[in-house]
mmCIF file of C-alpha atoms and ligand atoms in Angstrom:
data_model
loop_
_atom_site.group_PDB
_atom_site.id
_atom_site.type_symbol
_atom_site.label_atom_id
_atom_site.label_comp_id
_atom_site.label_asym_id
_atom_site.label_seq_id
_atom_site.Cartn_x
_atom_site.Cartn_y
_atom_site.Cartn_z
ATOM 1 C CA UNK A 726 49.278 142.409 148.776
ATOM 2 C CA UNK A 727 46.988 139.613 147.595
ATOM 3 C CA UNK A 728 44.058 142.037 147.779
ATOM 4 C CA UNK A 729 45.900 144.442 145.513
ATOM 5 C CA UNK A 730 46.587 141.663 143.024
ATOM 6 C CA UNK A 731 42.910 140.660 143.143
ATOM 7 C CA UNK A 732 41.840 144.260 142.583
ATOM 8 C CA UNK A 733 44.227 144.581 139.638
ATOM 9 C CA UNK A 734 42.842 141.363 138.173
ATOM 10 C CA UNK A 735 39.300 142.693 138.365
ATOM 11 C CA UNK A 736 39.758 146.368 137.550
ATOM 12 C CA UNK A 737 42.928 146.244 135.394
ATOM 13 C CA UNK A 738 44.134 149.314 137.270
ATOM 14 C CA UNK A 739 45.172 150.474 140.742
ATOM 15 C CA UNK A 740 45.543 153.840 142.424
ATOM 16 C CA UNK A 741 49.025 155.350 142.323
ATOM 17 C CA UNK A 742 49.784 154.636 145.994
ATOM 18 C CA UNK A 743 48.503 151.080 145.618
ATOM 19 C CA UNK A 744 50.904 150.439 142.757
ATOM 20 C CA UNK A 745 53.729 151.904 144.848
ATOM 21 C CA UNK A 746 52.809 149.629 147.764
ATOM 22 C CA UNK A 747 52.558 146.576 145.533
ATOM 23 C CA UNK A 748 55.918 147.139 143.848
ATOM 24 C CA UNK A 749 57.689 148.201 147.031
ATOM 25 C CA UNK A 750 56.374 145.171 148.845
ATOM 26 C CA UNK A 751 57.037 142.574 146.182
ATOM 27 C CA UNK A 752 58.376 139.314 147.574
ATOM 28 C CA UNK A 753 58.333 135.632 146.706
ATOM 29 C CA UNK A 754 54.827 134.986 148.002
ATOM 30 C CA UNK A 755 53.236 137.964 146.229
ATOM 31 C CA UNK A 756 55.139 137.115 143.071
ATOM 32 C CA UNK A 757 53.889 133.546 143.103
ATOM 33 C CA UNK A 758 50.308 134.718 143.603
ATOM 34 C CA UNK A 759 50.571 137.421 140.925
ATOM 35 C CA UNK A 760 52.110 135.053 138.391
ATOM 36 C CA UNK A 761 49.453 132.428 139.016
ATOM 37 C CA UNK A 762 46.883 135.042 138.025
ATOM 38 C CA UNK A 763 48.844 136.597 135.147
ATOM 39 C CA UNK A 764 49.518 133.157 133.658
ATOM 40 C CA UNK A 765 45.808 132.328 133.893
ATOM 41 C CA UNK A 766 44.901 135.547 132.090
ATOM 42 C CA UNK A 767 47.480 134.910 129.400
ATOM 43 C CA UNK A 768 46.176 131.337 128.972
ATOM 44 C CA UNK A 769 42.606 132.604 128.761
ATOM 45 C CA UNK A 770 43.420 134.804 125.751
ATOM 46 C CA UNK A 771 46.222 132.919 124.052
ATOM 47 C CA UNK A 772 46.054 129.338 125.364
ATOM 48 C CA UNK A 773 49.531 127.860 125.243
ATOM 49 C CA UNK A 774 50.315 129.676 121.975
ATOM 50 C CA UNK A 775 53.410 131.820 121.753
ATOM 51 C CA UNK A 776 53.721 134.259 118.876
ATOM 52 C CA UNK A 777 57.068 134.662 117.226
ATOM 53 C CA UNK A 778 58.563 137.728 115.533
ATOM 54 C CA UNK A 779 61.610 137.665 113.285
ATOM 55 C CA UNK A 780 63.863 140.506 114.352
ATOM 56 C CA UNK A 781 66.008 142.071 111.629
ATOM 57 C CA UNK A 782 68.500 144.526 113.127
ATOM 58 C CA UNK A 783 69.229 146.251 109.848
ATOM 59 C CA UNK A 784 71.496 149.129 110.915
ATOM 60 C CA UNK A 785 73.561 150.047 113.947
ATOM 61 C CA UNK A 786 74.214 153.616 112.780
ATOM 62 C CA UNK A 787 72.389 156.021 115.061
ATOM 63 C CA UNK A 788 72.146 159.793 115.153
ATOM 64 C CA UNK A 789 71.118 159.668 118.810
ATOM 65 C CA UNK A 790 73.311 159.582 121.867
ATOM 66 C CA UNK A 791 71.218 157.878 124.562
ATOM 67 C CA UNK A 792 73.515 157.437 127.547
ATOM 68 C CA UNK A 793 72.543 153.796 128.116
ATOM 69 C CA UNK A 794 72.792 152.425 124.596
ATOM 70 C CA UNK A 795 75.798 150.608 123.144
ATOM 71 C CA UNK A 796 75.189 151.863 119.591
ATOM 72 C CA UNK A 797 74.894 155.543 120.584
ATOM 73 C CA UNK A 798 76.558 157.885 118.099
ATOM 74 C CA UNK A 799 79.442 158.811 120.417
ATOM 75 C CA UNK A 800 80.558 155.234 120.780
ATOM 76 C CA UNK A 801 83.332 155.224 118.229
ATOM 77 C CA UNK A 802 84.389 151.689 119.108
ATOM 78 C CA UNK A 803 81.350 150.219 117.370
ATOM 79 C CA UNK A 804 81.957 148.683 113.997
ATOM 80 C CA UNK A 805 79.046 150.188 112.084
ATOM 81 C CA UNK A 806 77.016 148.282 109.466
ATOM 82 C CA UNK A 807 73.879 148.642 107.434
ATOM 83 C CA UNK A 808 71.995 145.947 105.558
ATOM 84 C CA UNK A 809 71.014 146.773 101.998
ATOM 85 C CA UNK A 810 67.722 145.976 100.327
ATOM 86 C CA UNK A 811 68.816 142.518 99.162
ATOM 87 C CA UNK A 812 70.219 141.593 102.591
ATOM 88 C CA UNK A 813 66.906 142.498 104.219
ATOM 89 C CA UNK A 814 64.871 140.587 101.648
ATOM 90 C CA UNK A 815 67.113 137.548 102.176
ATOM 91 C CA UNK A 816 66.451 137.693 105.926
ATOM 92 C CA UNK A 817 62.713 137.700 105.192
ATOM 93 C CA UNK A 818 63.011 134.785 102.755
ATOM 94 C CA UNK A 819 64.914 132.783 105.318
ATOM 95 C CA UNK A 820 62.431 133.784 108.016
ATOM 96 C CA UNK A 821 59.378 132.958 105.944
ATOM 97 C CA UNK A 822 60.711 129.460 105.301
ATOM 98 C CA UNK A 823 61.241 129.043 109.035
ATOM 99 C CA UNK A 824 57.596 129.919 109.730
ATOM 100 C CA UNK A 825 57.872 133.586 110.699
ATOM 101 C CA UNK A 826 54.816 135.640 109.772
ATOM 102 C CA UNK A 827 55.963 138.905 111.360
ATOM 103 C CA UNK A 828 59.149 140.731 110.450
ATOM 104 C CA UNK A 829 60.416 143.424 112.786
ATOM 105 C CA UNK A 830 62.771 145.916 111.168
ATOM 106 C CA UNK A 831 64.718 147.520 113.962
ATOM 107 C CA UNK A 832 67.656 149.865 113.883
ATOM 108 C CA UNK A 833 69.359 152.937 115.153
ATOM 109 C CA UNK A 834 68.044 156.223 113.787
ATOM 110 C CA UNK A 835 69.987 156.038 110.561
ATOM 111 C CA UNK A 836 69.182 158.927 108.240
ATOM 112 C CA UNK A 837 70.863 157.281 105.284
ATOM 113 C CA UNK A 838 67.632 155.304 104.850
ATOM 114 C CA UNK A 839 65.331 157.956 103.435
ATOM 115 C CA UNK A 840 61.561 157.628 103.732
ATOM 116 C CA UNK A 841 61.473 156.317 100.153
ATOM 117 C CA UNK A 842 63.899 153.560 101.113
ATOM 118 C CA UNK A 843 61.804 152.457 104.087
ATOM 119 C CA UNK A 844 58.660 152.605 101.929
ATOM 120 C CA UNK A 845 60.371 150.519 99.272
ATOM 121 C CA UNK A 846 61.539 147.907 101.794
ATOM 122 C CA UNK A 847 58.149 147.658 103.512
ATOM 123 C CA UNK A 848 56.119 147.502 100.308
ATOM 124 C CA UNK A 849 58.450 144.901 98.803
ATOM 125 C CA UNK A 850 58.134 142.663 101.864
ATOM 126 C CA UNK A 851 54.347 143.037 101.829
ATOM 127 C CA UNK A 852 54.205 142.271 98.100
ATOM 128 C CA UNK A 853 56.253 139.096 98.397
ATOM 129 C CA UNK A 854 54.707 137.981 101.700
ATOM 130 C CA UNK A 855 51.167 139.365 101.838
ATOM 131 C CA UNK A 856 50.324 137.036 104.708
ATOM 132 C CA UNK A 857 52.984 138.631 106.935
ATOM 133 C CA UNK A 858 52.933 141.625 109.243
ATOM 134 C CA UNK A 859 55.700 144.211 109.124
ATOM 135 C CA UNK A 860 56.717 145.986 112.305
ATOM 136 C CA UNK A 861 58.988 149.011 112.260
ATOM 137 C CA UNK A 862 61.181 150.089 115.159
ATOM 138 C CA UNK A 863 63.243 152.936 113.787
ATOM 139 C CA UNK A 864 62.677 155.664 116.309
ATOM 140 C CA UNK A 865 61.233 159.164 116.247
ATOM 141 C CA UNK A 866 59.923 160.444 112.899
ATOM 142 C CA UNK A 867 57.419 163.032 111.723
ATOM 143 C CA UNK A 868 53.711 162.320 111.380
ATOM 144 C CA UNK A 869 54.144 162.468 107.611
ATOM 145 C CA UNK A 870 56.882 159.837 107.619
ATOM 146 C CA UNK A 871 54.890 157.514 109.855
ATOM 147 C CA UNK A 872 51.922 157.960 107.530
ATOM 148 C CA UNK A 873 53.996 157.108 104.451
ATOM 149 C CA UNK A 874 55.326 153.920 106.058
ATOM 150 C CA UNK A 875 51.826 152.915 107.126
ATOM 151 C CA UNK A 876 50.422 153.512 103.644
ATOM 152 C CA UNK A 877 53.188 151.342 102.211
ATOM 153 C CA UNK A 878 51.984 148.472 104.395
ATOM 154 C CA UNK A 879 53.687 148.740 107.806
ATOM 155 C CA UNK A 880 51.293 147.248 110.345
ATOM 156 C CA UNK A 881 52.969 147.863 113.680
ATOM 157 C CA UNK A 882 55.483 150.187 115.324
ATOM 158 C CA UNK A 883 57.610 149.663 118.418
ATOM 159 C CA UNK A 884 58.793 152.742 120.264
ATOM 160 C CA UNK A 885 59.509 152.382 123.958
ATOM 161 C CA UNK A 886 58.845 155.604 125.816
ATOM 162 C CA UNK A 887 61.751 154.540 128.132
ATOM 163 C CA UNK A 888 60.431 156.625 131.049
ATOM 164 C CA UNK A 889 57.460 158.959 131.195
ATOM 165 C CA UNK A 890 58.993 161.198 133.853
ATOM 166 C CA UNK A 891 60.549 164.296 132.304
ATOM 167 C CA UNK A 892 63.392 164.616 134.830
ATOM 168 C CA UNK A 893 64.255 160.949 134.585
ATOM 169 C CA UNK A 894 64.117 161.169 130.787
ATOM 170 C CA UNK A 895 66.654 164.004 130.911
ATOM 171 C CA UNK A 896 69.012 161.891 132.998
ATOM 172 C CA UNK A 897 68.983 159.158 130.351
ATOM 173 C CA UNK A 898 69.161 161.293 127.219
ATOM 174 C CA UNK A 899 70.923 164.393 125.897
ATOM 175 C CA UNK A 900 68.893 167.598 125.598
ATOM 176 C CA UNK A 901 67.941 167.150 121.955
ATOM 177 C CA UNK A 902 65.762 164.180 122.925
ATOM 178 C CA UNK A 903 62.593 164.929 124.867
ATOM 179 C CA UNK A 904 59.823 162.879 126.393
ATOM 180 C CA UNK A 905 57.417 165.331 124.804
ATOM 181 C CA UNK A 906 58.465 164.328 121.321
ATOM 182 C CA UNK A 907 58.562 160.640 122.249
ATOM 183 C CA UNK A 908 54.963 160.862 123.431
ATOM 184 C CA UNK A 909 53.959 162.895 120.361
ATOM 185 C CA UNK A 910 55.333 160.069 118.210
ATOM 186 C CA UNK A 911 53.346 157.439 120.105
ATOM 187 C CA UNK A 912 50.120 159.428 119.763
ATOM 188 C CA UNK A 913 50.750 160.006 116.035
ATOM 189 C CA UNK A 914 51.356 156.300 115.512
ATOM 190 C CA UNK A 915 48.112 155.426 117.260
ATOM 191 C CA UNK A 916 46.155 158.022 115.332
ATOM 192 C CA UNK A 917 47.489 156.742 112.020
ATOM 193 C CA UNK A 918 46.266 153.255 112.883
ATOM 194 C CA UNK A 919 49.392 151.255 113.690
ATOM 195 C CA UNK A 920 49.379 148.537 116.303
ATOM 196 C CA UNK A 921 51.651 150.366 118.718
ATOM 197 C CA UNK A 922 54.161 149.034 121.196
ATOM 198 C CA UNK A 923 55.843 150.914 123.979
ATOM 199 C CA UNK A 924 57.775 150.041 127.118
ATOM 200 C CA UNK A 925 60.648 150.706 129.472
ATOM 201 C CA UNK A 926 63.937 149.318 130.704
ATOM 202 C CA UNK A 927 63.532 148.043 134.244
ATOM 203 C CA UNK A 928 66.247 149.328 136.542
ATOM 204 C CA UNK A 929 67.526 152.023 134.211
ATOM 205 C CA UNK A 930 69.897 154.386 136.037
ATOM 206 C CA UNK A 931 68.141 156.767 138.477
ATOM 207 C CA UNK A 932 64.791 154.978 138.066
ATOM 208 C CA UNK A 933 62.604 155.019 141.200
ATOM 209 C CA UNK A 934 59.545 152.951 142.055
ATOM 210 C CA UNK A 935 57.514 156.131 141.593
ATOM 211 C CA UNK A 936 58.905 156.455 138.067
ATOM 212 C CA UNK A 937 57.798 152.909 137.276
ATOM 213 C CA UNK A 938 54.328 153.677 138.610
ATOM 214 C CA UNK A 939 54.182 156.797 136.413
ATOM 215 C CA UNK A 940 55.091 154.544 133.495
ATOM 216 C CA UNK A 941 52.248 152.163 134.316
ATOM 217 C CA UNK A 942 49.832 155.088 134.485
ATOM 218 C CA UNK A 943 51.152 156.514 131.208
ATOM 219 C CA UNK A 944 50.754 153.140 129.545
ATOM 220 C CA UNK A 945 47.176 152.890 130.782
ATOM 221 C CA UNK A 946 46.436 156.248 129.175
ATOM 222 C CA UNK A 947 48.147 155.330 125.919
ATOM 223 C CA UNK A 948 46.603 151.859 125.855
ATOM 224 C CA UNK A 949 49.237 150.248 123.613
ATOM 225 C CA UNK A 950 48.746 146.971 121.761
ATOM 226 C CA UNK A 951 52.244 145.720 122.614
ATOM 227 C CA UNK A 952 54.421 146.285 125.669
ATOM 228 C CA UNK A 953 58.119 145.452 125.723
ATOM 229 C CA UNK A 954 59.960 145.593 129.008
ATOM 230 C CA UNK A 955 63.325 144.147 129.883
ATOM 231 C CA UNK A 956 66.056 144.796 132.407
ATOM 232 C CA UNK A 957 68.525 147.591 131.751
ATOM 233 C CA UNK A 958 71.962 146.053 131.144
ATOM 234 C CA UNK A 959 75.121 148.164 131.125
ATOM 235 C CA UNK A 960 77.318 148.471 128.061
ATOM 236 C CA UNK A 961 81.046 148.914 128.724
ATOM 237 C CA UNK A 962 81.465 151.808 126.260
ATOM 238 C CA UNK A 963 78.697 154.088 127.536
ATOM 239 C CA UNK A 964 78.567 156.751 130.270
ATOM 240 C CA UNK A 965 76.478 154.292 132.312
ATOM 241 C CA UNK A 966 79.028 151.497 132.141
ATOM 242 C CA UNK A 967 79.333 151.284 135.928
ATOM 243 C CA UNK A 968 75.609 151.290 136.665
ATOM 244 C CA UNK A 969 74.114 148.036 137.807
ATOM 245 C CA UNK A 970 71.785 145.912 135.715
ATOM 246 C CA UNK A 971 68.043 145.829 136.319
ATOM 247 C CA UNK A 972 66.624 143.173 138.591
ATOM 248 C CA UNK A 973 65.281 139.991 136.976
ATOM 249 C CA UNK A 974 62.588 139.352 139.599
ATOM 250 C CA UNK A 975 61.300 142.917 139.488
ATOM 251 C CA UNK A 976 61.077 142.684 135.692
ATOM 252 C CA UNK A 977 59.084 139.451 135.990
ATOM 253 C CA UNK A 978 56.866 141.017 138.644
ATOM 254 C CA UNK A 979 56.148 143.942 136.324
ATOM 255 C CA UNK A 980 55.329 141.602 133.433
ATOM 256 C CA UNK A 981 52.721 140.048 135.742
ATOM 257 C CA UNK A 982 51.299 143.478 136.598
ATOM 258 C CA UNK A 983 51.186 144.476 132.921
ATOM 259 C CA UNK A 984 49.375 141.269 131.980
ATOM 260 C CA UNK A 985 46.662 142.042 134.539
ATOM 261 C CA UNK A 986 46.456 145.657 133.346
ATOM 262 C CA UNK A 987 46.356 144.704 129.651
ATOM 263 C CA UNK A 988 44.883 141.199 129.451
ATOM 264 C CA UNK A 989 45.059 140.835 125.653
ATOM 265 C CA UNK A 990 48.248 142.817 124.965
ATOM 266 C CA UNK A 991 51.177 141.325 123.111
ATOM 267 C CA UNK A 992 54.017 141.157 125.625
ATOM 268 C CA UNK A 993 57.410 139.750 124.602
ATOM 269 C CA UNK A 994 59.794 137.808 126.784
ATOM 270 C CA UNK A 995 62.740 139.933 125.685
ATOM 271 C CA UNK A 996 66.306 139.107 124.730
ATOM 272 C CA UNK A 997 67.531 141.201 127.670
ATOM 273 C CA UNK A 998 65.573 138.903 130.027
ATOM 274 C CA UNK A 999 67.377 135.972 128.413
ATOM 275 C CA UNK A 1000 70.668 137.806 128.885
ATOM 276 C CA UNK A 1001 70.375 138.359 132.644
ATOM 277 C CA UNK A 1002 69.213 134.782 133.258
ATOM 278 C CA UNK A 1003 69.759 131.676 131.103
ATOM 279 C CA UNK A 1004 66.054 130.847 131.521
ATOM 280 C CA UNK A 1005 64.892 134.458 131.520
ATOM 281 C CA UNK A 1006 62.636 134.134 128.492
ATOM 282 C CA UNK A 1007 60.907 131.018 129.868
ATOM 283 C CA UNK A 1008 60.417 132.874 133.147
ATOM 284 C CA UNK A 1009 58.958 135.812 131.206
ATOM 285 C CA UNK A 1010 56.390 133.535 129.558
ATOM 286 C CA UNK A 1011 55.493 131.993 132.908
ATOM 287 C CA UNK A 1012 55.017 135.520 134.274
ATOM 288 C CA UNK A 1013 52.442 136.301 131.561
ATOM 289 C CA UNK A 1014 54.356 137.204 128.385
ATOM 290 C CA UNK A 1015 53.184 135.635 125.105
ATOM 291 C CA UNK A 1016 55.687 136.644 122.419
ATOM 292 C CA UNK A 1017 59.312 135.805 121.600
ATOM 293 C CA UNK A 1018 61.501 137.672 119.133
ATOM 294 C CA UNK A 1019 64.406 135.598 117.842
ATOM 295 C CA UNK A 1020 67.016 137.185 115.662
ATOM 296 C CA UNK A 1021 66.854 136.895 111.866
ATOM 297 C CA UNK A 1022 69.816 139.179 111.147
ATOM 298 C CA UNK A 1023 72.768 137.680 109.279
ATOM 299 C CA UNK A 1024 75.178 136.099 111.778
ATOM 300 C CA UNK A 1025 78.097 138.278 110.632
ATOM 301 C CA UNK A 1026 76.439 141.477 111.899
ATOM 302 C CA UNK A 1027 74.834 140.239 115.099
ATOM 303 C CA UNK A 1028 77.691 141.008 117.459
ATOM 304 C CA UNK A 1029 77.757 144.549 116.109
ATOM 305 C CA UNK A 1030 74.207 145.278 117.289
ATOM 306 C CA UNK A 1031 75.376 145.249 120.879
ATOM 307 C CA UNK A 1032 72.979 147.462 122.811
ATOM 308 C CA UNK A 1033 74.358 146.049 126.064
ATOM 309 C CA UNK A 1034 77.059 143.633 127.193
ATOM 310 C CA UNK A 1035 76.796 139.865 126.754
ATOM 311 C CA UNK A 1036 73.705 139.987 124.550
ATOM 312 C CA UNK A 1037 72.624 136.409 123.811
ATOM 313 C CA UNK A 1038 72.003 134.687 120.463
ATOM 314 C CA UNK A 1039 74.678 136.554 118.555
ATOM 315 C CA UNK A 1040 76.434 133.455 117.211
ATOM 316 C CA UNK A 1041 73.678 131.218 115.881
ATOM 317 C CA UNK A 1042 71.919 131.004 112.530
ATOM 318 C CA UNK A 1043 68.240 131.994 112.465
ATOM 319 C CA UNK A 1044 67.178 128.352 112.125
ATOM 320 C CA UNK A 1045 69.133 127.405 115.249
ATOM 321 C CA UNK A 1046 67.581 130.274 117.233
ATOM 322 C CA UNK A 1047 64.135 129.274 116.097
ATOM 323 C CA UNK A 1048 64.747 125.609 116.988
ATOM 324 C CA UNK A 1049 66.240 126.544 120.346
ATOM 325 C CA UNK A 1050 63.224 128.687 121.241
ATOM 326 C CA UNK A 1051 60.791 126.000 120.035
ATOM 327 C CA UNK A 1052 62.415 123.572 122.461
ATOM 328 C CA UNK A 1053 62.548 126.078 125.300
ATOM 329 C CA UNK A 1054 58.839 126.847 124.932
ATOM 330 C CA UNK A 1055 57.901 123.150 124.639
ATOM 331 C CA UNK A 1056 59.754 122.383 127.851
ATOM 332 C CA UNK A 1057 57.487 124.754 129.780
ATOM 333 C CA UNK A 1058 54.290 123.555 128.065
ATOM 334 C CA UNK A 1059 53.930 126.237 125.393
ATOM 335 C CA UNK A 1060 54.103 126.126 121.617
ATOM 336 C CA UNK A 1061 55.390 128.629 119.078
ATOM 337 C CA UNK A 1062 52.808 129.025 116.314
ATOM 338 C CA UNK A 1063 52.983 130.068 112.660
ATOM 339 C CA UNK A 1064 50.727 133.118 112.853
ATOM 340 C CA UNK A 1065 50.888 136.881 112.364
ATOM 341 C CA UNK A 1066 49.831 137.169 115.992
ATOM 342 C CA UNK A 1067 47.885 140.400 115.645
ATOM 343 C CA UNK A 1068 46.360 142.306 118.505
ATOM 344 C CA UNK A 1069 42.743 141.208 118.894
ATOM 345 C CA UNK A 1070 40.299 143.726 120.306
ATOM 346 C CA UNK A 1071 38.054 142.313 123.013
HETATM 347 N N1 SAM B 92 66.155 153.393 117.595
HETATM 348 C C1 SAM B 92 64.915 152.756 117.900
HETATM 349 C C2 SAM B 92 64.276 153.370 119.119
HETATM 350 O O1 SAM B 92 64.868 154.270 119.717
HETATM 351 O O2 SAM B 92 63.171 152.975 119.466
HETATM 352 C C3 SAM B 92 65.033 151.243 118.076
HETATM 353 C C4 SAM B 92 66.341 150.701 118.540
HETATM 354 S S1 SAM B 92 66.657 150.946 120.275
HETATM 355 C C5 SAM B 92 68.315 150.408 120.367
HETATM 356 C C6 SAM B 92 65.695 149.631 120.990
HETATM 357 C C7 SAM B 92 65.587 149.578 122.485
HETATM 358 O O3 SAM B 92 66.760 149.044 123.057
HETATM 359 C C8 SAM B 92 65.399 150.869 123.207
HETATM 360 O O4 SAM B 92 64.060 151.268 123.185
HETATM 361 C C9 SAM B 92 65.909 150.556 124.620
HETATM 362 O O5 SAM B 92 64.853 150.393 125.548
HETATM 363 C C10 SAM B 92 66.682 149.265 124.430
HETATM 364 N N2 SAM B 92 68.052 149.381 124.988
HETATM 365 C C11 SAM B 92 69.019 150.227 124.595
HETATM 366 N N3 SAM B 92 70.098 150.127 125.396
HETATM 367 C C12 SAM B 92 69.798 149.198 126.337
HETATM 368 C C13 SAM B 92 70.487 148.676 127.469
HETATM 369 N N4 SAM B 92 71.695 149.105 127.789
HETATM 370 N N5 SAM B 92 69.867 147.732 128.219
HETATM 371 C C14 SAM B 92 68.633 147.285 127.879
HETATM 372 N N6 SAM B 92 67.927 147.755 126.824
HETATM 373 C C15 SAM B 92 68.497 148.704 126.074
#
């Protein structure tokens, strides 16, 4: 196992069966060795700096019906909300004062925001805060829409591929959603010039080790700038309510693998990691992650953006979240910095 970790460190890639062996055989000793290396790599590129992104969950309306997601369209128990232009600009104002230099606009696929609305929001943020990056995470759109958003100033786009295996994809999504279109979107985004993020849920229902390995291989081909992975967590009002949550240690192991595969990538320690373990985000950083994404949404809507059960940080003001994360990072020897935190080509 140590040889495989060493090979991954040197070559940033393994053969398919080597990945399978590494993941199948993961244990405490391998994990410790892997994380020693992944932490070193992370330190080499980022020192003890942690980049911070202000997450604005601006709508929980969604036209999609992903079987795992708490805000899927068929969940009629969700109290739906959308933030208007002024609400979003207020989140940014608050965030800017708190030292955020990246705003992530995330939401369900809500068609009531037309392309012109997104363009207006993005260009207004960029005009008021030219030193900030804007990241969009609003799902699958046409090439033309992505291009319009990019021209209006959007710098980055997050779109997890969820699983690159077609059969597995079908088990997680209704027929109108396809992995083909998801991949088309990711390629379009790259071609247009976005910094692109993708990723998976670890332990999503029906996921096999082979599926995870296919995901690693797909990610190598795509070569994203950002990679977000977190454990799958069930939501009580979805068809997958009785499925079990993804494993914390496997998620941390995979963060270590991804850091060795993509030494300079931006990898967040996700909210779902913090949900399955009170120190999940700290553990994510110590496994090789280098980004945290506290919530900037108004407190009165936070509980309504419930992708999964028991999501953390739904009761605090943005300033409290920021302060809390500052302290958490300091405790493990890292420091959140005021910086756009762009991807740097090496
Ligand atoms: N609609 C956009 C999209 O599809 O990319 C962005 C919002 S979507 C809710 C953001 C991410 O939440 C998804 O990519 C998915 O990986 C994650 N997610 C949804 N349900 C989840 C669950 N039950 N457990 C963990 N993560 C979940």
